[in-house]
Amino acid sequence: MSGIPDFRSPHSGLWTQVDPMAVASIYGFRQNPAAFYEWVYSLARKSIEAEPNPAHYALAELEKRGFLHAVITQNIDMLHARAGSKCIYELHGHLREATCTHCFTVYAGEPILQQFLEDRQIPRCPACGGVIKPNVILFGEQLPFAELQAAQKAARHADLMLIVGSSLEVAPASDLPNQTLRHGGRLVIINIEPTHLDHLASVVLHADAAEILPEVVRRLET
Ligand SMILES: [Zn+2]
């Protein structure tokens, strides 16, 4: 996939340089927000520079034509929205907004990160002086409740869940396919690597979703 991998996944490749608990946990953030900002800034830059790939566009197209109800993602790179998807549940948050940890005022995320690049000062709330934190869900934080509930509801009501480019390692998102199965829905898995749910899926394609999904859209046209 383009963009940045799910930062909470142990095999995302993001953790060879830094200790996730030091920079990307709520405890690390409270102790050393500067280290967090150094880390998240490089992620933010990657996601701002990244472009949606053909898989993102194909999913948006499937939604537009009424075949897809919702996208559930653990990525914080916002590429699904940029590709045109409308109904998106971002379980690990996003970088669009940031919130004061003291008074909970919400700010636009990009200017905050931009400012940090320029002055390397920890972003502080103009209203109260509290430290501002981007709306990404760090280790040690609860997932956004309403978002998770909506994703679970979508999983229960799905007659088909497409699992795309996910190793399904991180709970509770990794439990969503089971909810679809329990309610009589079926799974299609498109992932380069095998997953532990492969044996429960109706179709498994160990392939690149950026090639497979546009082909699915093309075949719908004929
Ligand atoms: Zn504040």
Coordinates of C-alpha atoms and ligand atoms in Angstrom, one line a residue:
M1 CA 0.0 0.0 0.0
S2 CA 1.1 3.6 -0.5
G3 CA 1.1 6.0 2.4
I4 CA 2.2 4.9 5.8
P5 CA 1.6 1.5 7.3
D6 CA -0.5 1.0 10.4
F7 CA 1.8 2.4 13.0
R8 CA 0.4 0.1 15.8
S9 CA 1.2 -3.1 13.9
P10 CA 4.3 -4.9 15.3
H11 CA 5.4 -5.7 11.7
S12 CA 4.8 -2.4 10.1
G13 CA 8.6 -1.8 9.8
L14 CA 8.3 1.5 11.7
W15 CA 9.9 0.2 14.8
T16 CA 13.4 -0.7 13.8
Q17 CA 14.7 2.8 14.7
V18 CA 12.7 3.8 17.7
D19 CA 11.0 2.3 20.7
P20 CA 7.2 2.5 20.1
M21 CA 6.5 2.8 23.9
A22 CA 8.9 5.8 24.2
V23 CA 7.5 7.8 21.3
A24 CA 4.0 6.5 20.4
S25 CA 2.4 5.7 23.7
I26 CA 0.3 8.2 25.7
Y27 CA 2.9 7.7 28.6
G28 CA 5.8 8.6 26.3
F29 CA 3.8 11.5 24.9
R30 CA 3.3 12.9 28.4
Q31 CA 6.9 12.5 29.4
N32 CA 8.5 13.7 26.2
P33 CA 6.2 15.3 23.7
A34 CA 9.2 16.6 21.7
A35 CA 10.3 13.0 20.9
F36 CA 6.7 12.2 19.9
Y37 CA 6.6 15.2 17.6
E38 CA 9.9 14.4 16.0
W39 CA 8.5 10.9 15.2
V40 CA 5.0 11.9 14.1
Y41 CA 6.3 14.7 12.0
S42 CA 8.1 12.2 9.7
L43 CA 5.0 10.1 9.5
A44 CA 2.9 13.2 8.7
R45 CA 5.3 14.2 6.0
K46 CA 5.1 10.8 4.4
S47 CA 1.4 10.8 4.4
I48 CA 1.1 14.4 3.0
E49 CA 3.6 13.4 0.2
A50 CA 1.9 10.0 -0.5
E51 CA -0.7 9.6 -3.2
P52 CA -3.6 7.2 -3.0
N53 CA -2.8 4.1 -5.0
P54 CA -5.1 2.2 -7.5
A55 CA -6.5 0.1 -4.6
H56 CA -7.7 3.2 -2.7
Y57 CA -9.4 4.5 -5.9
A58 CA -11.0 1.2 -6.6
L59 CA -12.5 1.1 -3.2
A60 CA -13.9 4.6 -3.6
E61 CA -15.3 3.6 -7.0
L62 CA -17.0 0.5 -5.5
E63 CA -18.6 2.7 -2.8
K64 CA -19.8 5.2 -5.5
R65 CA -21.5 2.4 -7.4
G66 CA -23.2 1.1 -4.2
F67 CA -21.2 -2.2 -3.8
L68 CA -19.3 -1.0 -0.8
H69 CA -20.9 0.3 2.4
A70 CA -17.8 1.4 4.4
V71 CA -14.1 1.4 4.7
I72 CA -12.6 0.4 8.1
T73 CA -9.0 1.4 8.4
Q74 CA -6.2 1.4 10.9
N75 CA -4.1 3.8 8.8
I76 CA -3.8 7.4 9.8
D77 CA -2.7 8.6 6.4
M78 CA -6.1 9.8 5.2
L79 CA -5.5 8.4 1.7
H80 CA -9.0 6.7 1.5
A81 CA -10.6 10.1 1.9
R82 CA -8.3 11.6 -0.7
A83 CA -9.2 8.8 -3.1
G84 CA -12.9 9.7 -2.7
S85 CA -14.2 7.2 -0.1
K86 CA -17.0 8.8 1.9
C87 CA -17.9 6.4 4.7
I88 CA -14.6 5.7 6.5
Y89 CA -14.0 4.5 10.0
E90 CA -10.5 5.5 11.1
L91 CA -9.9 3.2 14.1
H92 CA -6.5 4.6 14.9
G93 CA -7.4 8.2 14.4
H94 CA -5.9 10.6 11.8
L95 CA -3.7 13.7 11.4
R96 CA -6.4 16.0 10.2
E97 CA -7.0 17.4 13.6
A98 CA -5.2 17.8 16.9
T99 CA -6.6 18.4 20.4
C100 CA -5.4 20.3 23.4
T101 CA -4.7 17.7 26.1
H102 CA -5.8 20.2 28.8
C103 CA -8.9 22.1 27.6
F104 CA -9.8 19.7 24.6
T105 CA -10.0 22.5 22.0
V106 CA -9.7 20.9 18.6
Y107 CA -7.4 22.4 16.0
A108 CA -6.6 21.6 12.4
G109 CA -3.7 19.1 12.3
E110 CA -1.6 20.2 9.4
P111 CA -0.7 23.8 10.6
I112 CA 0.3 22.3 13.9
L113 CA 2.7 19.9 12.4
Q114 CA 3.9 22.6 9.9
Q115 CA 4.7 24.9 12.8
F116 CA 6.6 22.2 14.6
L117 CA 8.8 21.7 11.5
E118 CA 9.6 25.4 11.5
D119 CA 10.3 26.1 15.1
R120 CA 10.7 22.7 16.7
Q121 CA 8.6 23.9 19.6
I122 CA 6.1 21.6 21.2
P123 CA 2.7 22.9 19.9
R124 CA 0.8 24.5 22.7
C125 CA -2.9 25.6 22.9
P126 CA -3.3 29.3 22.3
A127 CA -6.3 29.3 24.7
C128 CA -4.8 27.6 27.7
G129 CA -1.1 26.7 27.1
G130 CA -1.7 23.0 27.2
V131 CA 0.2 20.6 25.0
I132 CA -1.6 19.8 21.7
K133 CA -1.7 16.2 20.6
P134 CA -2.7 15.1 17.0
N135 CA -5.8 12.9 17.0
V136 CA -3.9 9.7 16.4
I137 CA -4.6 6.9 18.9
L138 CA -1.4 6.1 20.7
F139 CA -0.5 2.9 22.6
G140 CA -2.2 3.0 26.0
E141 CA -5.2 5.0 24.6
Q142 CA -8.7 3.8 24.0
L143 CA -9.9 3.5 20.4
P144 CA -12.5 6.1 19.5
F145 CA -15.7 4.5 20.9
A146 CA -18.2 5.8 18.4
E147 CA -15.9 4.9 15.5
L148 CA -15.3 1.4 16.8
Q149 CA -19.0 0.8 17.4
A150 CA -19.9 1.9 13.9
A151 CA -17.2 -0.3 12.4
Q152 CA -18.5 -3.3 14.5
K153 CA -22.0 -2.6 13.3
A154 CA -20.9 -2.4 9.7
A155 CA -19.0 -5.7 10.2
R156 CA -22.1 -7.4 11.6
H157 CA -24.3 -6.3 8.8
A158 CA -21.8 -7.0 6.0
D159 CA -22.7 -9.9 3.7
L160 CA -19.2 -9.7 2.4
M161 CA -16.1 -8.2 4.0
L162 CA -13.1 -7.4 1.8
I163 CA -9.9 -7.6 3.9
V164 CA -7.3 -5.7 2.0
G165 CA -3.6 -5.3 2.8
S166 CA -4.0 -6.1 6.5
S167 CA -2.1 -8.7 8.5
L168 CA -5.0 -8.7 11.0
E169 CA -2.7 -8.7 13.9
V170 CA -4.0 -5.7 15.9
A171 CA -7.1 -6.1 18.1
P172 CA -9.8 -5.1 18.2
A173 CA -9.9 -4.5 14.5
S174 CA -8.6 -8.0 13.9
D175 CA -11.8 -9.3 15.5
L176 CA -14.1 -7.5 13.0
P177 CA -13.9 -10.3 10.4
N178 CA -15.1 -12.8 13.0
Q179 CA -18.2 -10.6 13.6
T180 CA -19.0 -10.7 9.9
L181 CA -18.6 -14.5 9.9
R182 CA -20.7 -15.0 13.1
H183 CA -23.6 -13.1 11.4
G184 CA -23.5 -15.2 8.2
G185 CA -21.3 -12.9 6.1
R186 CA -18.3 -14.1 4.1
L187 CA -14.7 -13.0 3.8
V188 CA -12.5 -12.2 0.9
I189 CA -8.8 -11.7 1.8
I190 CA -6.5 -9.8 -0.5
N191 CA -3.0 -9.7 1.1
I192 CA 0.5 -10.4 -0.1
E193 CA 1.2 -12.5 3.1
P194 CA -0.9 -15.3 4.4
T195 CA -3.1 -14.3 7.4
H196 CA -4.4 -16.4 10.3
L197 CA -8.0 -16.0 8.9
D198 CA -7.2 -17.4 5.4
H199 CA -8.8 -20.7 6.2
L200 CA -12.1 -19.0 7.1
A201 CA -12.3 -16.9 3.9
S202 CA -14.3 -17.8 0.8
V203 CA -11.7 -16.3 -1.4
V204 CA -8.0 -15.7 -0.6
L205 CA -5.7 -13.9 -3.0
H206 CA -2.1 -13.5 -2.0
A207 CA -1.5 -10.6 -4.3
D208 CA -1.2 -6.9 -4.5
A209 CA -4.5 -5.2 -3.9
A210 CA -3.4 -2.3 -6.2
E211 CA -3.6 -4.8 -9.0
I212 CA -6.5 -6.9 -7.9
L213 CA -9.1 -4.3 -6.9
P214 CA -9.0 -2.2 -10.1
E215 CA -9.5 -5.5 -12.0
V216 CA -12.6 -6.2 -9.8
V217 CA -14.0 -2.8 -10.8
R218 CA -13.2 -3.4 -14.5
R219 CA -15.1 -6.7 -14.4
L220 CA -18.1 -5.1 -12.9
E221 CA -18.3 -2.9 -16.0
T222 CA -18.7 -5.8 -18.4
Ligands
ZN1 ZN -6.2 24.2 25.7

